[in-house]
Coordinates of C-alpha atoms in Angstrom, one line a residue:
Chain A
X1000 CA 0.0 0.0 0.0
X1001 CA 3.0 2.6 1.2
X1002 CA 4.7 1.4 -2.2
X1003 CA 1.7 2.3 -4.3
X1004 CA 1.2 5.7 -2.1
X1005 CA 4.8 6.9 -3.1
X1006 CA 4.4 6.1 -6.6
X1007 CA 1.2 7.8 -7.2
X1008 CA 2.4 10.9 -5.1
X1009 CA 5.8 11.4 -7.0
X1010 CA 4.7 10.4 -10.5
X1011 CA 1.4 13.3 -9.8
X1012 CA 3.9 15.5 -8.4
X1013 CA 5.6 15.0 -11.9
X1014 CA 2.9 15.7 -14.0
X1015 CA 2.2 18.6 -12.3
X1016 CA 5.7 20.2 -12.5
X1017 CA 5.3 19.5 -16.4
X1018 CA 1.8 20.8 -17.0
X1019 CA 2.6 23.9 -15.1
X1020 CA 4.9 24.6 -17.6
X1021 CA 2.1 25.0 -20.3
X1022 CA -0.8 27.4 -18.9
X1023 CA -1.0 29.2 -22.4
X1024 CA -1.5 26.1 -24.4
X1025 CA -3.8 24.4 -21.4
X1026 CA -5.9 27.6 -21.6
X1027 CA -6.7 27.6 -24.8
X1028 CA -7.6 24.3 -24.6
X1029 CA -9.9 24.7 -22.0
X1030 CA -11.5 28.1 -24.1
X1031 CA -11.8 26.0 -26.7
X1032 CA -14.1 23.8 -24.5
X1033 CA -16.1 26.5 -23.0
X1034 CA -18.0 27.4 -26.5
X1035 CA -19.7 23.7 -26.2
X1036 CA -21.5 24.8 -23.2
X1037 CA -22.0 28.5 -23.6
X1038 CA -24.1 27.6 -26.8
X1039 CA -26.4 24.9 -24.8
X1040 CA -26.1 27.6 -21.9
X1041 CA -27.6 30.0 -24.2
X1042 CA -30.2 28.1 -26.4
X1043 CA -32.0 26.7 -23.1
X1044 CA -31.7 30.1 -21.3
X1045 CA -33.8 31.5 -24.5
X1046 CA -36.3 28.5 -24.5
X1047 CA -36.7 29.1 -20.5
X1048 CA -37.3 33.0 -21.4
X1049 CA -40.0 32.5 -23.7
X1050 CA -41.4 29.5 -22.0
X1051 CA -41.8 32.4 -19.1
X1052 CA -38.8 31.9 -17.1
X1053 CA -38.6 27.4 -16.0
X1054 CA -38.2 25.0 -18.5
X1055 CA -37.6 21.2 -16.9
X1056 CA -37.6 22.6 -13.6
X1057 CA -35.0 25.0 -14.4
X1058 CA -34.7 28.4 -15.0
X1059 CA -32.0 30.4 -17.1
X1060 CA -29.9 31.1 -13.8
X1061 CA -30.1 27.0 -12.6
X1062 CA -28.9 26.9 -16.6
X1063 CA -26.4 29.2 -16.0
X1064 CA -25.0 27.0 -12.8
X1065 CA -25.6 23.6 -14.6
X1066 CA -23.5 24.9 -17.4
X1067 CA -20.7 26.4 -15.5
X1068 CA -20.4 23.5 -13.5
X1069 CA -20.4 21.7 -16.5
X1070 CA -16.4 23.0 -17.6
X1071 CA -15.2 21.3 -14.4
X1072 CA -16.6 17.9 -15.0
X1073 CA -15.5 17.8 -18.5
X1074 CA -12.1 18.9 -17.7
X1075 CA -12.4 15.9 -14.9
X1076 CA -13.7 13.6 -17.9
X1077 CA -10.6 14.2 -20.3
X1078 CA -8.5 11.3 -19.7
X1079 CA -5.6 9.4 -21.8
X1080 CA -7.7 9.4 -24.9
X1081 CA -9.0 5.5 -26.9
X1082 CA -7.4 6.6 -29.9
X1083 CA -4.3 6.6 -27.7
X1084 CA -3.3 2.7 -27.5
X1085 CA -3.1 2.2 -31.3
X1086 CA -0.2 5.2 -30.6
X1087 CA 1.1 3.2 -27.9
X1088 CA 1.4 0.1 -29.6
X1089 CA 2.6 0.7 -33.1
X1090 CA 5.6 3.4 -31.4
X1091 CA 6.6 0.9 -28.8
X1092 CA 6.0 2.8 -25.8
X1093 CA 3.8 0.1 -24.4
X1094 CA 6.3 -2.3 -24.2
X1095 CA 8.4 0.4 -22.6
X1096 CA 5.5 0.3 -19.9
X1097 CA 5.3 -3.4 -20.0
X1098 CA 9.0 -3.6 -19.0
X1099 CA 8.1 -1.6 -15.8
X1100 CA 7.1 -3.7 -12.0
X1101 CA 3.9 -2.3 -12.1
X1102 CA 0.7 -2.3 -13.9
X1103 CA 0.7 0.4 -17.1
X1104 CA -2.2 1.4 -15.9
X1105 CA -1.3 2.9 -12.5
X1106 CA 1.1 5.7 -14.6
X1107 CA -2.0 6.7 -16.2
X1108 CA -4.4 7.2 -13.5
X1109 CA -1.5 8.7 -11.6
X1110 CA -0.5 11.2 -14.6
X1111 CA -4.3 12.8 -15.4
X1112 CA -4.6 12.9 -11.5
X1113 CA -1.2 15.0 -11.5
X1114 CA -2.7 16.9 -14.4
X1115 CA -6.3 17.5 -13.1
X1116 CA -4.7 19.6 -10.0
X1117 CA -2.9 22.3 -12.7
X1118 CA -6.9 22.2 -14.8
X1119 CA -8.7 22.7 -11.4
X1120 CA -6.6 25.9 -10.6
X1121 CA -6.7 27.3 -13.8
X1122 CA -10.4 26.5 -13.8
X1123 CA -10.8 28.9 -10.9
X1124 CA -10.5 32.2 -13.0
X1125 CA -12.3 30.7 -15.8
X1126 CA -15.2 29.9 -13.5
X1127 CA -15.9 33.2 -12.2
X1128 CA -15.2 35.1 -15.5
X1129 CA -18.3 33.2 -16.7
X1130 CA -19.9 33.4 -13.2
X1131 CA -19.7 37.3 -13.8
X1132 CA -21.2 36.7 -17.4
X1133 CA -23.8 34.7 -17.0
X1134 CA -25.4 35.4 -13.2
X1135 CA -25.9 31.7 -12.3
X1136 CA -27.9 30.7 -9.4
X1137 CA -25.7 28.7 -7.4
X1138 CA -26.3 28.0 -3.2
X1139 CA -24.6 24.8 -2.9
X1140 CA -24.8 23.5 1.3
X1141 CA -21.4 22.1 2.5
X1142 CA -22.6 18.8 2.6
X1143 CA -23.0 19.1 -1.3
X1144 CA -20.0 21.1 -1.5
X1145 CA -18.3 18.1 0.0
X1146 CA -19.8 15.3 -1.9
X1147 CA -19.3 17.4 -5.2
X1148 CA -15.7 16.7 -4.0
X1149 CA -15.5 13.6 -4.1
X1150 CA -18.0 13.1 -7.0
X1151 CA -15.0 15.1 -9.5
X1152 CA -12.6 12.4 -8.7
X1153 CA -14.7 9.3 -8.9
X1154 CA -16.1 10.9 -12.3
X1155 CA -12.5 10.6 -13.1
X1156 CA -11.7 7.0 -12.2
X1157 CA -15.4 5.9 -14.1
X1158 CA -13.8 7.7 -17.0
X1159 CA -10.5 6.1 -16.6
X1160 CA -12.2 2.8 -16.6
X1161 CA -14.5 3.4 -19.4
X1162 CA -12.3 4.9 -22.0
X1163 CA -9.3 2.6 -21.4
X1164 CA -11.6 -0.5 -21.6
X1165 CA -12.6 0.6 -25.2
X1166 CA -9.5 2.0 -26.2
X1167 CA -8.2 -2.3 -25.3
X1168 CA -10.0 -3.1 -28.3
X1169 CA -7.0 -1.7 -30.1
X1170 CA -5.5 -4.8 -29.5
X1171 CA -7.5 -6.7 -31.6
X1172 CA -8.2 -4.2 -34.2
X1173 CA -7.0 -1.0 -35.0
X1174 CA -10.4 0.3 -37.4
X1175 CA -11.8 1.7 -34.0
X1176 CA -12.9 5.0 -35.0
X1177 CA -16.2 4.3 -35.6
X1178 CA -16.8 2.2 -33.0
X1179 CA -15.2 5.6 -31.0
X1180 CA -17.2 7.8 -32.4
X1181 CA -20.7 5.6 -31.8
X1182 CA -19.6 5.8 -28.2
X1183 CA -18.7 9.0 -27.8
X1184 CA -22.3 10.0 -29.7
X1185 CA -23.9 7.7 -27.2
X1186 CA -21.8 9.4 -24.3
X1187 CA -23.3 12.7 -25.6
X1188 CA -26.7 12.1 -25.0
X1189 CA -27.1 10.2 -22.0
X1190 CA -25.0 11.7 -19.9
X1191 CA -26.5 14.6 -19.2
X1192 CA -23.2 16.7 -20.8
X1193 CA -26.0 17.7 -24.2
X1194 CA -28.9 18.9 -21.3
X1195 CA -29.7 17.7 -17.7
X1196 CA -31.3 14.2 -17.8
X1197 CA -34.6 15.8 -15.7
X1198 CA -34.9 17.4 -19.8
X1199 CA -34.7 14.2 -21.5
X1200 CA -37.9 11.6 -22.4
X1201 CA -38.0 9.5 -19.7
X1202 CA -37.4 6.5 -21.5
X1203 CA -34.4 7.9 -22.3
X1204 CA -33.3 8.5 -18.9
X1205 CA -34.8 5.2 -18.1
X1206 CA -32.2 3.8 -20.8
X1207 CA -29.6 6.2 -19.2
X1208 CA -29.7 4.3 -15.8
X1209 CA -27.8 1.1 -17.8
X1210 CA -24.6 3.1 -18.7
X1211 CA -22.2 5.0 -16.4
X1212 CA -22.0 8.1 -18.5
X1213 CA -24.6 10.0 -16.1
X1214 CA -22.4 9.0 -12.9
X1215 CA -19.3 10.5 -14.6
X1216 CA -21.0 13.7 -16.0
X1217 CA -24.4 14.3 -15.2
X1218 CA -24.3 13.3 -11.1
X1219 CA -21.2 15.4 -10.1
X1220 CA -22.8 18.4 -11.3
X1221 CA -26.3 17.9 -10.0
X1222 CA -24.7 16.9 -6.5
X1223 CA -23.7 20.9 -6.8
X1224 CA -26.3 22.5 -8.3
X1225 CA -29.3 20.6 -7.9
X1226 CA -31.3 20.3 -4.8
X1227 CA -30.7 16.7 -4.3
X1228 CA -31.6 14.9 -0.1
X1229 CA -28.6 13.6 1.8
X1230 CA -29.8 10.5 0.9
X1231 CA -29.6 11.0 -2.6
X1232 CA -26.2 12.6 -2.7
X1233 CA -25.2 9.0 -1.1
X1234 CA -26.8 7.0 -2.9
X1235 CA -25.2 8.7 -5.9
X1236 CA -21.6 8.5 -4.8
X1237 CA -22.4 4.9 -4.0
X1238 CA -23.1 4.3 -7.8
X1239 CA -20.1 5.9 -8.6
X1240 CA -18.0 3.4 -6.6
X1241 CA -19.8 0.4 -8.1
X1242 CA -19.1 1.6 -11.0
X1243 CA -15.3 2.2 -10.3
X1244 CA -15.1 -1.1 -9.1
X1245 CA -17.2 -3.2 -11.8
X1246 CA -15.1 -1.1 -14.3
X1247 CA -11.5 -1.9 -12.3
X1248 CA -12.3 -5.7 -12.5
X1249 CA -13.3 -5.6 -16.4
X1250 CA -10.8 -3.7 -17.1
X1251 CA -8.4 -6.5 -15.2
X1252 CA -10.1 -9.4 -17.2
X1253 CA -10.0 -7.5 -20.9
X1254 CA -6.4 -6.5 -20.0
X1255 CA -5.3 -10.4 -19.5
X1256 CA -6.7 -11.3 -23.0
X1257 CA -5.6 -8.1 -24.5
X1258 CA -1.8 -8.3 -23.7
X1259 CA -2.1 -12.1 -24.9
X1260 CA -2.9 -10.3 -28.6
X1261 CA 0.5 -8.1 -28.2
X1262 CA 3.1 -8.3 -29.9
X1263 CA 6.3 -5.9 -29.3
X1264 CA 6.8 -3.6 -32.0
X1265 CA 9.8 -1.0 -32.0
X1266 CA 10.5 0.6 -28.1
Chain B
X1165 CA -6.8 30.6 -66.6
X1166 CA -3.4 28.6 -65.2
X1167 CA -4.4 29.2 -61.4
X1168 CA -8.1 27.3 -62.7
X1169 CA -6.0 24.4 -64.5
X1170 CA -4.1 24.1 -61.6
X1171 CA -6.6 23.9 -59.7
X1172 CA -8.3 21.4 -61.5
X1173 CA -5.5 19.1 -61.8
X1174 CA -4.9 19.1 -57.5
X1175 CA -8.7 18.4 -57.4
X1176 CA -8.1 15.4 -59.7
X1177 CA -5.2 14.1 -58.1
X1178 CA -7.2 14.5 -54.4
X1179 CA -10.3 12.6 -56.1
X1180 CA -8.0 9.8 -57.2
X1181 CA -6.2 9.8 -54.3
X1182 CA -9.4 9.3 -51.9
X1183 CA -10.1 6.3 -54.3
X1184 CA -7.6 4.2 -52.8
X1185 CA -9.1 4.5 -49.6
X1186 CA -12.9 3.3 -50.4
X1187 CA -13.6 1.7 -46.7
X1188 CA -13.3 5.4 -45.7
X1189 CA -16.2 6.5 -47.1
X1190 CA -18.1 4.0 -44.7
X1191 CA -16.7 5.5 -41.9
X1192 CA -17.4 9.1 -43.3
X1193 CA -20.9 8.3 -43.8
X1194 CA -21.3 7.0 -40.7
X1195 CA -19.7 10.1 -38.6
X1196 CA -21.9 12.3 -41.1
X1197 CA -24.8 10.1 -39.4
X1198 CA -23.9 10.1 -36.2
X1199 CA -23.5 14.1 -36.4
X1200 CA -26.7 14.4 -37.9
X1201 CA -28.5 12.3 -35.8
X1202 CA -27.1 14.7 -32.8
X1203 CA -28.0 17.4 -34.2
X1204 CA -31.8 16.5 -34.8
X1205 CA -32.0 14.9 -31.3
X1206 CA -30.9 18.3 -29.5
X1207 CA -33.6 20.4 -32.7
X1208 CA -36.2 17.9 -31.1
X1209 CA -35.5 18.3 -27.4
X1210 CA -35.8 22.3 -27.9
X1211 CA -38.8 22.0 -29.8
X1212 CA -40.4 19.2 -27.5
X1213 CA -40.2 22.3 -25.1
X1214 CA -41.5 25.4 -27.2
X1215 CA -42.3 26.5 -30.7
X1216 CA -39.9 28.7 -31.9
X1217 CA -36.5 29.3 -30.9
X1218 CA -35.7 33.1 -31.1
X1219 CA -38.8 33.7 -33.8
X1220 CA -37.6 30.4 -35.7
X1221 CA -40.0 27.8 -36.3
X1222 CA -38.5 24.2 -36.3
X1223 CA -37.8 23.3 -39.6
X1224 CA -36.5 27.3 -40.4
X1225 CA -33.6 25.8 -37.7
X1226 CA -34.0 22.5 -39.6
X1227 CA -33.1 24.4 -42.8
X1228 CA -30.3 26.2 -40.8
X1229 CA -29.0 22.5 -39.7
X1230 CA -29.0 21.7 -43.6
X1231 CA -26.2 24.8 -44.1
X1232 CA -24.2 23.6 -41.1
X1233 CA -23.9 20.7 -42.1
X1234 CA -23.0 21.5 -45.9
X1235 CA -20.3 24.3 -45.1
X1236 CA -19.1 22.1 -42.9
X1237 CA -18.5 19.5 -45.2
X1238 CA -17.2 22.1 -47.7
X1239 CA -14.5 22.9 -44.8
X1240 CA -13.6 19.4 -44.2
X1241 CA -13.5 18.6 -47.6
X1242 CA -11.4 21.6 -48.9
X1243 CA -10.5 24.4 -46.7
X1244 CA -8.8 22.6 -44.0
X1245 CA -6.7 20.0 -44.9
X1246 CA -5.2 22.6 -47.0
X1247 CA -4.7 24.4 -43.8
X1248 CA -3.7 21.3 -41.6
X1249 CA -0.9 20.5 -44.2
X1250 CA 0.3 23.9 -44.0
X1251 CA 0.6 24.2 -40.5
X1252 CA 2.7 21.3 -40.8
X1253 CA 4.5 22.2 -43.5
X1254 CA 5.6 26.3 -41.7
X1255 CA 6.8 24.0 -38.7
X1256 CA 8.7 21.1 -40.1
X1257 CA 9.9 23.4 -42.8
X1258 CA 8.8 21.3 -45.7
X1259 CA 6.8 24.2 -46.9
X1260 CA 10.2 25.0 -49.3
X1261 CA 9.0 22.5 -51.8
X1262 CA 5.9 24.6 -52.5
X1263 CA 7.6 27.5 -52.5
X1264 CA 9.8 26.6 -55.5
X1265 CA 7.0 25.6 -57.7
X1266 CA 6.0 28.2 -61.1
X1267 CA 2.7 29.2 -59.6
X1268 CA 1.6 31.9 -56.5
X1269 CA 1.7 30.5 -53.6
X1270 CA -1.5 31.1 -51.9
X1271 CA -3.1 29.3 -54.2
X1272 CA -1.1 26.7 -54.6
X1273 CA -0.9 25.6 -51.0
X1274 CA -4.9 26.7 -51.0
X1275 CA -5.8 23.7 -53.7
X1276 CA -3.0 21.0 -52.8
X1277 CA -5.5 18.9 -50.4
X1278 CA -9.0 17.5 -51.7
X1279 CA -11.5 15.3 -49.0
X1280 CA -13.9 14.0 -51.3
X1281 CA -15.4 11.8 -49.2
X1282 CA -16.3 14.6 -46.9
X1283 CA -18.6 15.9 -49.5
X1284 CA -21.1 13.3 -48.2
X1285 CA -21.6 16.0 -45.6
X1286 CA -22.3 18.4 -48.2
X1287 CA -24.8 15.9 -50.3
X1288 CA -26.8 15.4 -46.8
X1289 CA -27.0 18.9 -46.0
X1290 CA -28.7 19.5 -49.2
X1291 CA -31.2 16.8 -48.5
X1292 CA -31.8 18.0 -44.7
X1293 CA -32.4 21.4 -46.5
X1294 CA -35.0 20.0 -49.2
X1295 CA -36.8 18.0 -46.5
X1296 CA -37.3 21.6 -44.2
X1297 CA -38.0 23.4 -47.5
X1298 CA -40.7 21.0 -48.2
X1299 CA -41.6 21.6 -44.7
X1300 CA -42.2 24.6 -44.7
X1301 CA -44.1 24.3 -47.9
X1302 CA -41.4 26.7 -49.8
X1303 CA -42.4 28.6 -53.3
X1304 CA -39.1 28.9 -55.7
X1305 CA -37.6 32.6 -55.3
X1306 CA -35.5 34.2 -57.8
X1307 CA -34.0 36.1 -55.5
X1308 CA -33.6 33.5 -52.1
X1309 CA -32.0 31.4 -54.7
X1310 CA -29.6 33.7 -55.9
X1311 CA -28.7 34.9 -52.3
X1312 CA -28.1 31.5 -51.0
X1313 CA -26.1 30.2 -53.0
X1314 CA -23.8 33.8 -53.0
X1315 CA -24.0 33.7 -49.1
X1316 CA -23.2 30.1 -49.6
X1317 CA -19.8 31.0 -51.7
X1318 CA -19.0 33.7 -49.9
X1319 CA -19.4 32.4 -46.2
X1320 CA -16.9 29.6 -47.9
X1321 CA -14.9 32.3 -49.1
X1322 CA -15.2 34.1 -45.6
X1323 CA -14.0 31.0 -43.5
X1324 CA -11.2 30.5 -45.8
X1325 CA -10.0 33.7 -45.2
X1326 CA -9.9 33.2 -41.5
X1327 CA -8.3 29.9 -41.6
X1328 CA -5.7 31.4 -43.7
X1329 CA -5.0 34.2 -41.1
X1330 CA -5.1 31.9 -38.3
X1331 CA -2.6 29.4 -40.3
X1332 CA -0.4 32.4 -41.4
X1333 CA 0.3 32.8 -37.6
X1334 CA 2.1 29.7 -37.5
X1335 CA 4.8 31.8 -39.2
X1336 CA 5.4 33.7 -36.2
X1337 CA 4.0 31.3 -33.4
X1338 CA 4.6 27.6 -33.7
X1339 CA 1.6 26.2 -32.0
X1340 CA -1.3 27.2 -33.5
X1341 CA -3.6 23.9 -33.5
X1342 CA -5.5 24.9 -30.3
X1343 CA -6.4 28.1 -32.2
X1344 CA -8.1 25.6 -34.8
X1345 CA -9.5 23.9 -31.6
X1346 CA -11.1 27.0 -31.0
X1347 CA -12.8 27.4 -34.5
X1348 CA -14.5 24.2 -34.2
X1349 CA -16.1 24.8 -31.2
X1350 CA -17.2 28.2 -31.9
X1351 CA -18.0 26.7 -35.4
X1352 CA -20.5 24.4 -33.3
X1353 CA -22.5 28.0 -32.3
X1354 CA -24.0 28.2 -36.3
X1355 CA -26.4 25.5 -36.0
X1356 CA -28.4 28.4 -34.2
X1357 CA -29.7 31.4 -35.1
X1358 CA -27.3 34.1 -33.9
X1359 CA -29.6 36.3 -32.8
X1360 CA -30.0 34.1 -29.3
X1361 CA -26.7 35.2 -28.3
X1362 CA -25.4 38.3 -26.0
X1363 CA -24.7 40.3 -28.0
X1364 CA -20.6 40.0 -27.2
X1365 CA -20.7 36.8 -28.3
X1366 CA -23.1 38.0 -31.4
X1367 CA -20.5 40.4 -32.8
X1368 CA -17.1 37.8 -31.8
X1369 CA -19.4 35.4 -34.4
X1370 CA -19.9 37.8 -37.3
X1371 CA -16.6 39.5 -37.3
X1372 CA -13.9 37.3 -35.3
X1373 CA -15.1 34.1 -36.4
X1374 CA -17.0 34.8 -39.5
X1375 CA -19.7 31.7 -38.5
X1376 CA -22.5 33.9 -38.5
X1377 CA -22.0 35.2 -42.3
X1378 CA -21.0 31.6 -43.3
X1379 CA -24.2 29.9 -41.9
X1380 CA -26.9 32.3 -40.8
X1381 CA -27.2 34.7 -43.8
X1382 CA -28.0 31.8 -46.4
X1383 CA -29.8 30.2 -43.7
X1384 CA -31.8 33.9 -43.9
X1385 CA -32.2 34.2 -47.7
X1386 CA -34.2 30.3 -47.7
X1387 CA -36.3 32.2 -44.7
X1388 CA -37.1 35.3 -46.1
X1389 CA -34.8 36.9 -43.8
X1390 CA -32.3 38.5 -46.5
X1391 CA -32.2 42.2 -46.6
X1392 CA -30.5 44.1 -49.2
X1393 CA -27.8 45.7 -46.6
X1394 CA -27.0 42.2 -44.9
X1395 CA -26.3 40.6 -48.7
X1396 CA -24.3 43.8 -49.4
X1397 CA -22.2 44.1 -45.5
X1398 CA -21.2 40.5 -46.9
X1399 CA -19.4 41.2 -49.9
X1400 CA -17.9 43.6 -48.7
X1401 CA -16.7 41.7 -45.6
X1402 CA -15.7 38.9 -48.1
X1403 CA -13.5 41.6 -50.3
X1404 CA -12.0 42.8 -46.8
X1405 CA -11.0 39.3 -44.8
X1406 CA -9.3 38.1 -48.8
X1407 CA -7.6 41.6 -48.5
X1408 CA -6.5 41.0 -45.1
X1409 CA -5.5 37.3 -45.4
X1410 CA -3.6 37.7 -48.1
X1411 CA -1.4 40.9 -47.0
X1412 CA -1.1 38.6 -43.8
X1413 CA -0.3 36.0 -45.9
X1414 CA 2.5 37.7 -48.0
X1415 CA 4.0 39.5 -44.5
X1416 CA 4.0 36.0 -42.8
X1417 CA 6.2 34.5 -45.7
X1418 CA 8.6 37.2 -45.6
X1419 CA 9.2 35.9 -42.3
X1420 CA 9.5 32.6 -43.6
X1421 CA 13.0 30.9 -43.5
X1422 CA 12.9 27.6 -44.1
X1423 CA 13.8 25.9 -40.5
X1424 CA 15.4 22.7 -42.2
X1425 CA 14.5 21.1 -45.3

C-alpha cells in the first residue's frame, strides 16, 4: 500500500511540475471547450425566457450553474484518450511500460490525477469570468459542496475505466474509429453533458440508468447544483464506486486477454 | 486561366487519391450520421419544449441544420486540410518544396488537399435542407435562390479567409492547432440562429469568427430573412478578410526561413 502511495504521489507530483509549464497552451484548450456549453447555456436560457422563465424545472440562472459546473466535470472527464493505444502500440512505448514492476495502468491514472490539480486551478478564474457573465444561481450547502468533491474524482476514475476499456479493443483491431465515435455519440446524450437528464424523455433516462455516462458527467454536477436529499447525494456516490469497481475488474479481465494479442513492436 | 487548370488538376489528383481509400467513405458516412443524428435529437429536445426558438420555427432551424452541415463539409473537404498540411509544413519546414514551384503560392498551397469523401456531408445537408424546404411548404424565389447560393460561396470564401490568417500565424507562433481547436467549437454556435446570443458573443461570431455570415445569412435568404444591406455588409466583408489574409499571408512568408528542409 506505502509502495503504491509513493508512486502515485511522485509520478502526480511529476505531471504537475510538467503541465505547469504550459498554462497558455492548457488555456486555450480549456477556451476552446467552454464554447460547447455557452451555446447549450444560451439556447436553453432562450427557451426558459420564452417558456416564461422554467423549463424542466430549471430556470436560465439554474442553466447558467448547470453549465458552469459543466467545464469542471469535462475537464475531470478528459482522460488518456481510446485513440491513444493504437499510438502506444505501433511506437513501442507500451512495451516500454510493459518492462516496468507495475501495472501500465497505474502511470496513467496517476498522470491525469497530476494533471487534473494544474486544470482545477486554472479553472478557478475561468469559472468566475463566466460566473460574472452569465449570473448563475448557485447556493450549494457544504454537505453538497463536499460530496461534489468527491464526485469530481470518482467521475474521473469511471472515465479512466470506461475509455481505457474501449481503447483495449486496439489490440484486436485498429479500425476503431467508428466504433469511438458511436460511443462518444452515445456518451453525448445520456450523460446529461447535451442537457440535464430531468430534460430528456423519460425512456431515455430510463435507458440512461444502464450506462455509467450519467455518474461521470451528469451526477457530479447535479450533487452541486441541484437540490438533491442527503440521501440521494449518497446513494449517488455509491453508484459511482460500483461503477469504479465493476469497471476496475473488467478492465483487469479484458487486460489479461488483450496483452495475450501483443506483440512488441519498436520501443 | 493557369491558377483554374491548376486547380483542377490538384482536385483530380485528391479525387484519385481518396479512391484508394474506399472503406473510408463508410466511416465518413457514418460520422456524417452520427452528427446528424445529434443534431436533430438536441432540434427535437428544444422543440419538444416550445415552438420557436428566437422567432424560428422548427424546420426554419432544420433548414439552418441543412447549411451547417453543408459548409461544414465544404470545410472538411477543402479548406482545412489545405490548412492542416500547411501548419505542418511552416513548422517542419517542408513548406520549401511549394515555394519553389512556377505558380503563386496562396493558391497553390490553397488547392494541394481534396476530401472528397467529406462531400457526403455536403450531399446530406442538401437533402436536410429540401426535407425543411418542403416543410415549410417553400415557393421557388428568384431572388432566395440567388442569395443562397452567393452567401453560400462567400461564407466559404469568408471562412477560408480566416483559416488562412489563423494558419499564417504559425509563421510567427509555432503552436497554433489549439487556435483551430477553437474554430470548431465556436464553429458548433452556427447551427443556431445568432440572434439568441449576447450580444458580445453575437459580434465575436460575425466578425472574429465569421460563422455567422458563413451559416446564418443563407440560412436567412431560404427564410425570407435576407435584406439588401446584410447581402451587401457580406461582400464587402468577403472583399476585406481576402484583403487582409492575403497581406497577412505575404508578410508572414517574408518571415519565412525555411527551419530545415
Amino acid at each position: 500500500m506505502k509502495r503504491y502511495f509513493d508512486i502515485y504521489r511522485s509520478m502526480m507530483k511529476l505531471s504537475i511540475l510538467e503541465q505547469w509549464q504550459y498554462p497558455v497552451a492548457n488555456y486555450f484548450y480549456m477556451i476552446g471547450m467552454i464554447a460547447e456549453p455557452v451555446i447549450y447555456m444560451v439556447v436553453w436560457s432562450t427557451v426558459a425566457n420564452q417558456q416564461g422563465g422554467v423549463v424542466g424545472g430549471y430556470t436560465p440562472g439554474q442553466f447558467a450553474a448547470y453549465y458552469i459546473v459543466w467545464t469542471l466535470v469535462r475537464s475531470m472527464n478528459v482522460v488518456f484518450t481510446p485513440y491513444g493505444w493504437e499510438w502506444r502500440i505501433r511506437q513501442g512505448q507500451l512495451s516500454m511500460s510493459l518492462m516496468r514492476p507495475l501495472h501500465p495502468l497505474h502511470s496513467d491514472v496517476a498522470y491525469f490525477a497530476g494533471w487534473k490539480v494544474v486544470v482545477i486551478l486554472l479553472w478557478l478564474p475561468l469559472a468566475f469570468a463566466l460566473t460574472l457573465i452569465f449570473k448563475p444561481d448557485l447556493n450549494p450547502t457544504w454537505i453538497e459542496i463536499v460530496v461534489f468533491f468527491f464526485a469530481i474524482w470518482f467521475a474521473y476514475l469511471i472515465r479512466t475505466m470506461t475509455l481505457t476499456l474501449i481503447g483495449l479493443v486496439t489490440f484486436w483491431t485498429t479500425r476503431v474509429s467508428a466504433l469511438f465515435e458511436l460511443y462518444f455519440a452515445a456518451e453525448l446524450i445520456l450523460s446529461g453533458r447535451l442537457v440535464p437528464l430531468s430534460l430528456m424523455p423519460a425512456w431515455i433516462q430510463d435507458f440512461a440508468w444502464f450506462f455509467p455516462f450519467q455518474w461521470a458527467f451528469g451526477f457530479p454536477i447535479e450533487s452541486l447544483v441541484g437540490n438533491m436529499t442527503p440521501n440521494e447525494l449518497l446513494r449517488g456516490l455509491g453508484m459511482q464506486l460500483a461503477w469504479i469497481i465493476f469497471g476496475v475488474i473488467l478492465v483487469n479481465i479484458i487486460w489479461k486477454f488483450a496483452i495475450r494479442k501483443f506483440s512488441a513492436v519498436g520501443g | 486561366m493557369k491558377g483554374i487548370k491548376l486547380a483542377y488538376n490538384f482536385l483530380r489528383i485528391g479525387i484519385l487519391n481518396e479512391f484508394q481509400y474506399r472503406a473510408n467513405l463508410y466511416i465518413q458516412i457514418l460520422q456524417t450520421f452520427i452528427a446528424l443524428a445529434t443534431g436533430l435529437i438536441g432540434l427535437q429536445l428544444v422543440f419538444s419544449q416550445t415552438t420557436d426558438l428566437a422567432g424560428w420555427s422548427q424546420p426554419e432551424l432544420l433548414a439552418v441544420l441543412g447549411v451547417f452541415t453543408i459548409m461544414g463539409g465544404i470545410i472538411g473537404a477543402a479548406i482545412q486540410p489545405n490548412m492542416e498540411r500547411l501548419m505542418g509544413e511552416i513548422r517542419e519546414g517542408t513548406l520549401d518544396y511549394a515555394l519553389t514551384k512556377p505558380a503563386d503560392a496562396q493558391l497553390l498551397i490553397s488547392v494541394r488537399e481534396f476530401r472528397l469523401w467529406q462531400t457526403v456531408d455536403v450531399l446530406t445537408g442538401f437533402i436536410i435542407l429540401i426535407i425543411a424546404l418542403n416543410q415549410m411548404q417553400w415557393a421557388v424565389n428568384l431572388w432566395a435562390v440567388f442569395g443562397f447560393f452567393s452567401a453560400l460561396l462567400m461564407g466559404a470564401m469568408m471562412i477560408y479567409c480566416f483559416w488562412l490568417i489563423i494558419t499564417s500565424i504559425a509563421f510567427w507562433v509555432i503552436r497554433v492547432e489549439e487556435i483551430a481547436n477553437l474554430f470548431e467549437g465556436l464553429y458548433a454556435a452556427g447551427r443556431w440562429p445568432i440572434g439568441i446570443y449576447p450580444n458580445w458573443l453575437r459580434y465575436s461570431l460575425t466578425f472574429l469568427v465569421p460563422v455567422a455570415f458563413a451559416i446564418s445569412v443563407p440560412s436567412e435568404a431560404l427564410t425570407g430573412r435576407l435584406t439588401l444591406e446584410t447581402w451587401l455588409g457580406a461582400l464587402a466583408l468577403t472583399v476585406f478578410l481576402f484583403t487582409v489574409a492575403r497581406i497577412i499571408w505575404s508578410f508572414g512568408l517574408k518571415n519565412y526561413s525555411g527551419a530545415s528542409a
